[in-house]
Short mmCIF file of C-alpha atoms in Angstrom, two decimals:
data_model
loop_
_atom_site.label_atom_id
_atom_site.label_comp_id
_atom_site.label_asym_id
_atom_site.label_seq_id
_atom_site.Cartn_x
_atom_site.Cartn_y
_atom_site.Cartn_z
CA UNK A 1 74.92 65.59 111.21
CA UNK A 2 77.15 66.33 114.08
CA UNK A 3 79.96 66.42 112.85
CA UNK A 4 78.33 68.83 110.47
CA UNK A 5 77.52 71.00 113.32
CA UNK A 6 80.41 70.86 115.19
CA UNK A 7 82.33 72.03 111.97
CA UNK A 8 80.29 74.86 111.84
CA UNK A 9 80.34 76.20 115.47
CA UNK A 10 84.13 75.86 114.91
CA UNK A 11 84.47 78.22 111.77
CA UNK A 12 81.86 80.70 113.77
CA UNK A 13 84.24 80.94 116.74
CA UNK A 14 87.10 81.30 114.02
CA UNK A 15 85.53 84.24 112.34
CA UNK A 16 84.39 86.17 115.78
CA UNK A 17 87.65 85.54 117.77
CA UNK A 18 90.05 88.38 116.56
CA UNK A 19 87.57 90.53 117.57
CA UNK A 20 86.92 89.28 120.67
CA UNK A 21 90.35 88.99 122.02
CA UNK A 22 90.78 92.23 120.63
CA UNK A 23 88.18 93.50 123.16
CA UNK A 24 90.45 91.71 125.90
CA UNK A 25 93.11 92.86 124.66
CA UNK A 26 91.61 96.45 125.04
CA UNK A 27 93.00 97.73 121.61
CA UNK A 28 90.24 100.23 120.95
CA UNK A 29 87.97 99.71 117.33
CA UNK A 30 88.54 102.27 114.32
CA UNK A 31 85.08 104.05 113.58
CA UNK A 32 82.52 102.11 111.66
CA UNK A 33 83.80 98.55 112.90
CA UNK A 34 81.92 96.24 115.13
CA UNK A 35 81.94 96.83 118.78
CA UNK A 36 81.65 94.55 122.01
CA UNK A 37 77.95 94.98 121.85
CA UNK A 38 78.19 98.99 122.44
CA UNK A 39 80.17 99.00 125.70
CA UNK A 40 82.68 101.73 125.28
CA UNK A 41 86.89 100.89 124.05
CA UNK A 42 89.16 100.17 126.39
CA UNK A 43 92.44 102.31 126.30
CA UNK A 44 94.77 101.12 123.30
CA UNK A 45 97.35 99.17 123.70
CA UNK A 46 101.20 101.19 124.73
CA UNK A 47 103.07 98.69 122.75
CA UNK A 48 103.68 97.46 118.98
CA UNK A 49 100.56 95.60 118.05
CA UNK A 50 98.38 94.02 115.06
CA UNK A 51 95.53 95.61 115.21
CA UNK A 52 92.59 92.91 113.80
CA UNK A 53 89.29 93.51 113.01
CA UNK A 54 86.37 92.34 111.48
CA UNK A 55 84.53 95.05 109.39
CA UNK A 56 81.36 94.12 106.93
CA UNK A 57 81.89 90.17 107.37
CA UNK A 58 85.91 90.80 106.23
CA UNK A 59 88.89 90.20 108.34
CA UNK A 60 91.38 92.62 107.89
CA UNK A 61 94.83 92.95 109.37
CA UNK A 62 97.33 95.70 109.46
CA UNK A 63 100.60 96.10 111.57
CA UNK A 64 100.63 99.76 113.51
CA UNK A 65 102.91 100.74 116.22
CA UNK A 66 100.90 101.75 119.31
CA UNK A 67 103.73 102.55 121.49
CA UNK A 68 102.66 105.60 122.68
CA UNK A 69 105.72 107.67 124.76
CA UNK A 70 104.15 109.70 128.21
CA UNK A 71 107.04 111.35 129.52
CA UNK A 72 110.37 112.39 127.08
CA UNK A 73 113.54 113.51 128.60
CA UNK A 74 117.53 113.97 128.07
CA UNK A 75 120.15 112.10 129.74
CA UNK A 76 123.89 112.72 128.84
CA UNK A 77 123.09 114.13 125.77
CA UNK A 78 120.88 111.72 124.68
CA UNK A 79 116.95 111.23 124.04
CA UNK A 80 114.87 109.09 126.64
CA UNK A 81 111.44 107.91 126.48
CA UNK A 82 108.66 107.03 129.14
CA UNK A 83 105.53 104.88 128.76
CA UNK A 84 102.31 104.33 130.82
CA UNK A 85 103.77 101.70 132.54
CA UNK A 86 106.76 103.75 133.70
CA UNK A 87 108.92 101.62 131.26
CA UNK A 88 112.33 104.03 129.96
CA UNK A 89 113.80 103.65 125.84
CA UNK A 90 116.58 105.50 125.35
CA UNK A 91 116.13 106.82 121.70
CA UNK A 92 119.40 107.90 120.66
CA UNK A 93 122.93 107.92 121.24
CA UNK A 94 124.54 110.60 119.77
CA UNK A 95 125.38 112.61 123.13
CA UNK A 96 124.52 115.63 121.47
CA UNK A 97 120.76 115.79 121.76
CA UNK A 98 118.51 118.43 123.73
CA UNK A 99 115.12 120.42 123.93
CA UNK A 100 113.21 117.05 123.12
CA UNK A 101 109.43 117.49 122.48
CA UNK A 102 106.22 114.82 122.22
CA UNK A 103 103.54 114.81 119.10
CA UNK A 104 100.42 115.56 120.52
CA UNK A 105 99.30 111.44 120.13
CA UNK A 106 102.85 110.36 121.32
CA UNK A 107 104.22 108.73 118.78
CA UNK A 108 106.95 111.04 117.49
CA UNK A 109 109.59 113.27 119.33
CA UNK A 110 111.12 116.45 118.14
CA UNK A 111 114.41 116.89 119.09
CA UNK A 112 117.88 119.48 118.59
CA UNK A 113 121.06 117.36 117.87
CA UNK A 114 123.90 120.08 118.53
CA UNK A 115 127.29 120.71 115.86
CA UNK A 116 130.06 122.34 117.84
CA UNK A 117 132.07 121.73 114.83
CA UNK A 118 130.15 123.31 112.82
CA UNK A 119 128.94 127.51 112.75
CA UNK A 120 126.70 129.70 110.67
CA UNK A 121 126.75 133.65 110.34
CA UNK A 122 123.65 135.33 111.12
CA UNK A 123 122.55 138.87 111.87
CA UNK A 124 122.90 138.33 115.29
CA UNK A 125 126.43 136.66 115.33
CA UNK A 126 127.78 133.25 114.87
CA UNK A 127 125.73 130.46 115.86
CA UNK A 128 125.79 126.27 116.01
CA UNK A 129 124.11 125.58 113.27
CA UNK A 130 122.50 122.89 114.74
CA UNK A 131 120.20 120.26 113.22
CA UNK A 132 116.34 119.17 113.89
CA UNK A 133 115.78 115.49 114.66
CA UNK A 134 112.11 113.30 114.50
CA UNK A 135 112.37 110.21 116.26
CA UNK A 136 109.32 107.44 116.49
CA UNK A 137 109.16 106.75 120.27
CA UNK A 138 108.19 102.96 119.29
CA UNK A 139 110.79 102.53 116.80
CA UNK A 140 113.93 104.69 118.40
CA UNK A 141 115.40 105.39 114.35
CA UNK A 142 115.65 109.40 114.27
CA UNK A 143 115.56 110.80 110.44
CA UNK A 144 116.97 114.30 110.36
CA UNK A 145 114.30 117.11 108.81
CA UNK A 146 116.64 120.00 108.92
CA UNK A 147 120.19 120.91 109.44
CA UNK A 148 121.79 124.13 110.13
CA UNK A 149 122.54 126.10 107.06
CA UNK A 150 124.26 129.77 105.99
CA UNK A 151 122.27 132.49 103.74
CA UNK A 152 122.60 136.24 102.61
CA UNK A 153 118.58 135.93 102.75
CA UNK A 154 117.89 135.99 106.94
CA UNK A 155 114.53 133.85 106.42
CA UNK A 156 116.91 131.45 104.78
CA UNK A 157 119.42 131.33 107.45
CA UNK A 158 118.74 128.46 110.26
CA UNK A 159 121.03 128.06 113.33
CA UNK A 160 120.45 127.88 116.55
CA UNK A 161 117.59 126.38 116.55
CA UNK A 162 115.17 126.18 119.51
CA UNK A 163 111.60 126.08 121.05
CA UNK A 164 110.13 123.27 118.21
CA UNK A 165 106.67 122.38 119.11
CA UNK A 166 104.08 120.37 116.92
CA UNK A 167 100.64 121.70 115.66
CA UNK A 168 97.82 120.21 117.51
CA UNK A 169 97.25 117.45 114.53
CA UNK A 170 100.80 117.01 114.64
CA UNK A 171 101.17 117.22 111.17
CA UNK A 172 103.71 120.20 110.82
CA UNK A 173 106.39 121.15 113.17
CA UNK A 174 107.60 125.18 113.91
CA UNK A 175 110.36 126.30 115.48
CA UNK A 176 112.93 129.35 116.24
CA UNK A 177 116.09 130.36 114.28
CA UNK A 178 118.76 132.82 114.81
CA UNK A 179 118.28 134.94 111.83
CA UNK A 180 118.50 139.43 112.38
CA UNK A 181 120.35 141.43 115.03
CA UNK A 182 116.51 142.61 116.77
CA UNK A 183 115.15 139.45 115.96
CA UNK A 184 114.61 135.36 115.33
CA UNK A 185 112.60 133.46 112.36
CA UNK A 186 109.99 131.46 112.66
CA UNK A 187 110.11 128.33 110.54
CA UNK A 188 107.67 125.50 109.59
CA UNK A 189 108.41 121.60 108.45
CA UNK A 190 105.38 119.43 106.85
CA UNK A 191 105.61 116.32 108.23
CA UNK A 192 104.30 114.22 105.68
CA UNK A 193 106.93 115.97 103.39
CA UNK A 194 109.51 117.16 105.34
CA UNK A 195 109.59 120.30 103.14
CA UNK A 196 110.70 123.39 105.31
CA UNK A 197 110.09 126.74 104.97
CA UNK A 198 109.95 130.45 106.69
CA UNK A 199 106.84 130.97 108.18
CA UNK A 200 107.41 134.29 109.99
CA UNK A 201 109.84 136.83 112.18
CA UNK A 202 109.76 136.37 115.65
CA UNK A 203 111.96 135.66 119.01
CA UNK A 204 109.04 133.60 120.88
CA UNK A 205 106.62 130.96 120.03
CA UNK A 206 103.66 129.22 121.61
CA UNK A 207 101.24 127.16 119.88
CA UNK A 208 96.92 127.44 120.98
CA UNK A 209 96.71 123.77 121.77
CA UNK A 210 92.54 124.04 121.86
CA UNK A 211 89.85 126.40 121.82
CA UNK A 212 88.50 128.73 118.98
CA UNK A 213 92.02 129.44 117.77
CA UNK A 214 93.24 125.85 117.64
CA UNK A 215 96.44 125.75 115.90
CA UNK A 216 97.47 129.06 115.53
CA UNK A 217 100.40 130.52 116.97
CA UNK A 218 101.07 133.21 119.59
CA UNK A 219 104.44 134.40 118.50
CA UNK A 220 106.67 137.79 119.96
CA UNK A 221 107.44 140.16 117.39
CA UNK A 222 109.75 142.65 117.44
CA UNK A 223 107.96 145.95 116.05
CA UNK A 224 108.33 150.23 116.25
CA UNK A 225 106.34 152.93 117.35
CA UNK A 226 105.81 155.43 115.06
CA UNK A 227 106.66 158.12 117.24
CA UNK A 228 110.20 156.17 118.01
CA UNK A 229 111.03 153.80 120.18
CA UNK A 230 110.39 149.89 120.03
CA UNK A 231 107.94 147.31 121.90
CA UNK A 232 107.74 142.89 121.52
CA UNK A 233 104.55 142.34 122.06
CA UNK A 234 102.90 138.66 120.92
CA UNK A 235 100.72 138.51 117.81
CA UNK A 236 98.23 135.67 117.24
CA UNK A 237 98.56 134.19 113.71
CA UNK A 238 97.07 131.87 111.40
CA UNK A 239 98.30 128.78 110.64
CA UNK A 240 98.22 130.06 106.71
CA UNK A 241 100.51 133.00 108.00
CA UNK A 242 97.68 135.39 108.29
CA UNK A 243 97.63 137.85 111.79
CA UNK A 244 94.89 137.58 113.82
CA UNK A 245 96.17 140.93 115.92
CA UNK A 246 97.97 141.86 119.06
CA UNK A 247 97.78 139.59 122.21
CA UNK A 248 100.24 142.38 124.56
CA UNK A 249 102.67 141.63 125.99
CA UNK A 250 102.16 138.23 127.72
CA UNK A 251 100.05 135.40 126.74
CA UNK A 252 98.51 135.02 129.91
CA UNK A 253 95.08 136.97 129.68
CA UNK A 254 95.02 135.42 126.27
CA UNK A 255 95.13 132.10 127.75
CA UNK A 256 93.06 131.95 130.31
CA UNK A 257 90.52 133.35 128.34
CA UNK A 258 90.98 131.32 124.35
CA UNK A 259 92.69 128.13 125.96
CA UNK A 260 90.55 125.57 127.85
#
């Protein structure tokens, strides 16, 4: 009878133990699992883990990367990284890298990977055409979304590329290209497809990173008066391309007043 016992308390602590060290471990529960008793998550691991939980009575077990970059930077041309613990991963190696930029969770970095050997024609002269880079911070293998590229159509045309940022989900990333002589292009990748596309025209970008007009975009367009004369004031857009209206001149007032 013991033995019986004993055989028992040993399959209980079996079946409760990946959660519990998970609680040590401080890798923070997905929604709907079982908690340490309601006391709130610890902050997730900053390094490749198995995240293990138990969930209705049912183990399950999947491998995600929880590396989670604080700080990115450039150093002679290439990408650098930065955790929570101060530790540095150099990314790339290329020597040709710049204008790096983190996903909103920290996972993924946006960079531009220059071509000196290799121009496109746009409206407002010959540019590098350059190429757009994502890079996992916990992985360090950068897949190239877009490269530089020539057109008669100036929303086709991409060079010089500059100013990428991510949406707030991080799910799409937009970013400037030389395109006509009074102004850039606004373009758009989807992540999960890496389809690209022209979103808008425009020499200036800036994406609402909260508030009531979460995800759109504030972006400087180049426009006349129709008494003569010209003005590049920033318009507020939808994500679905739609304009919201003028902001001015500046996005400051906007800002401080939309932006928490």
């Amino acid at each position: 009878m013991n033995f019986l016992r004993l055989g028992l308390l040993i399959m209980a602590s079996l079946a409760v133990s990946p959660l519990l060290l998970r609680a040590q471990d401080g890798i923070e529960e997905p929604k709907g699992s079982l908690g340490r008793r309601g006391y709130p998550p610890r902050k997730p691991l900053e390094v490749s883990a198995v995240k293990v939980w138990v969930q209705k009575g049912k183990q399950r077990l999947m491998n995600v990367p929880y590396f989670r970059a604080k700080g990115v930077a450039v150093e002679k041309g290439n990408i650098v990284c930065t955790d929570h613990d101060g530790v540095r991963r150099q990314l790339t190696d290329s020597g040709r890298d710049s204008a790096p930029v983190l996903s909103p969770d920290g996972r993924l970095i946006a960079f531009v990977r220059g071509t000196p050997d290799k121009i496109v024609a746009t409206g407002s002269g010959d540019v590098e055409a350059t190429e757009l880079w994502i890079v996992g911070s916990h992985d360090g293998k950068p897949v190239m979304v877009v490269h530089g590229r020539e057109s008669k159509d100036m929303q086709q045309v991409i060079g010089g590329i500059l100013g990428a940022q991510f949406s707030p989900d991080g799910h799409r990333v937009y970013f400037l290209s030389a395109a006509w002589a009074t102004s850039g292009a606004v373009h758009v990748i989807d992540l999960a497809t890496h389809k690209e596309r022209f979103f808008t025209d425009g020499s200036g970008l800036e994406i609402v990173p909260n508030g009531d007009y979460q995800g759109c975009l504030l972006i400087q367009k180049h426009r006349y008066f129709i008494g003569g004369g010209t003005y590049d004031w920033f318009w507020l857009i939808k994500p679905d391309g739609k304009e919201v209206g003028p902001v001015g001149e500046d996005t400051e007032n906007f800002r401080s007043t939309f932006v928490k």
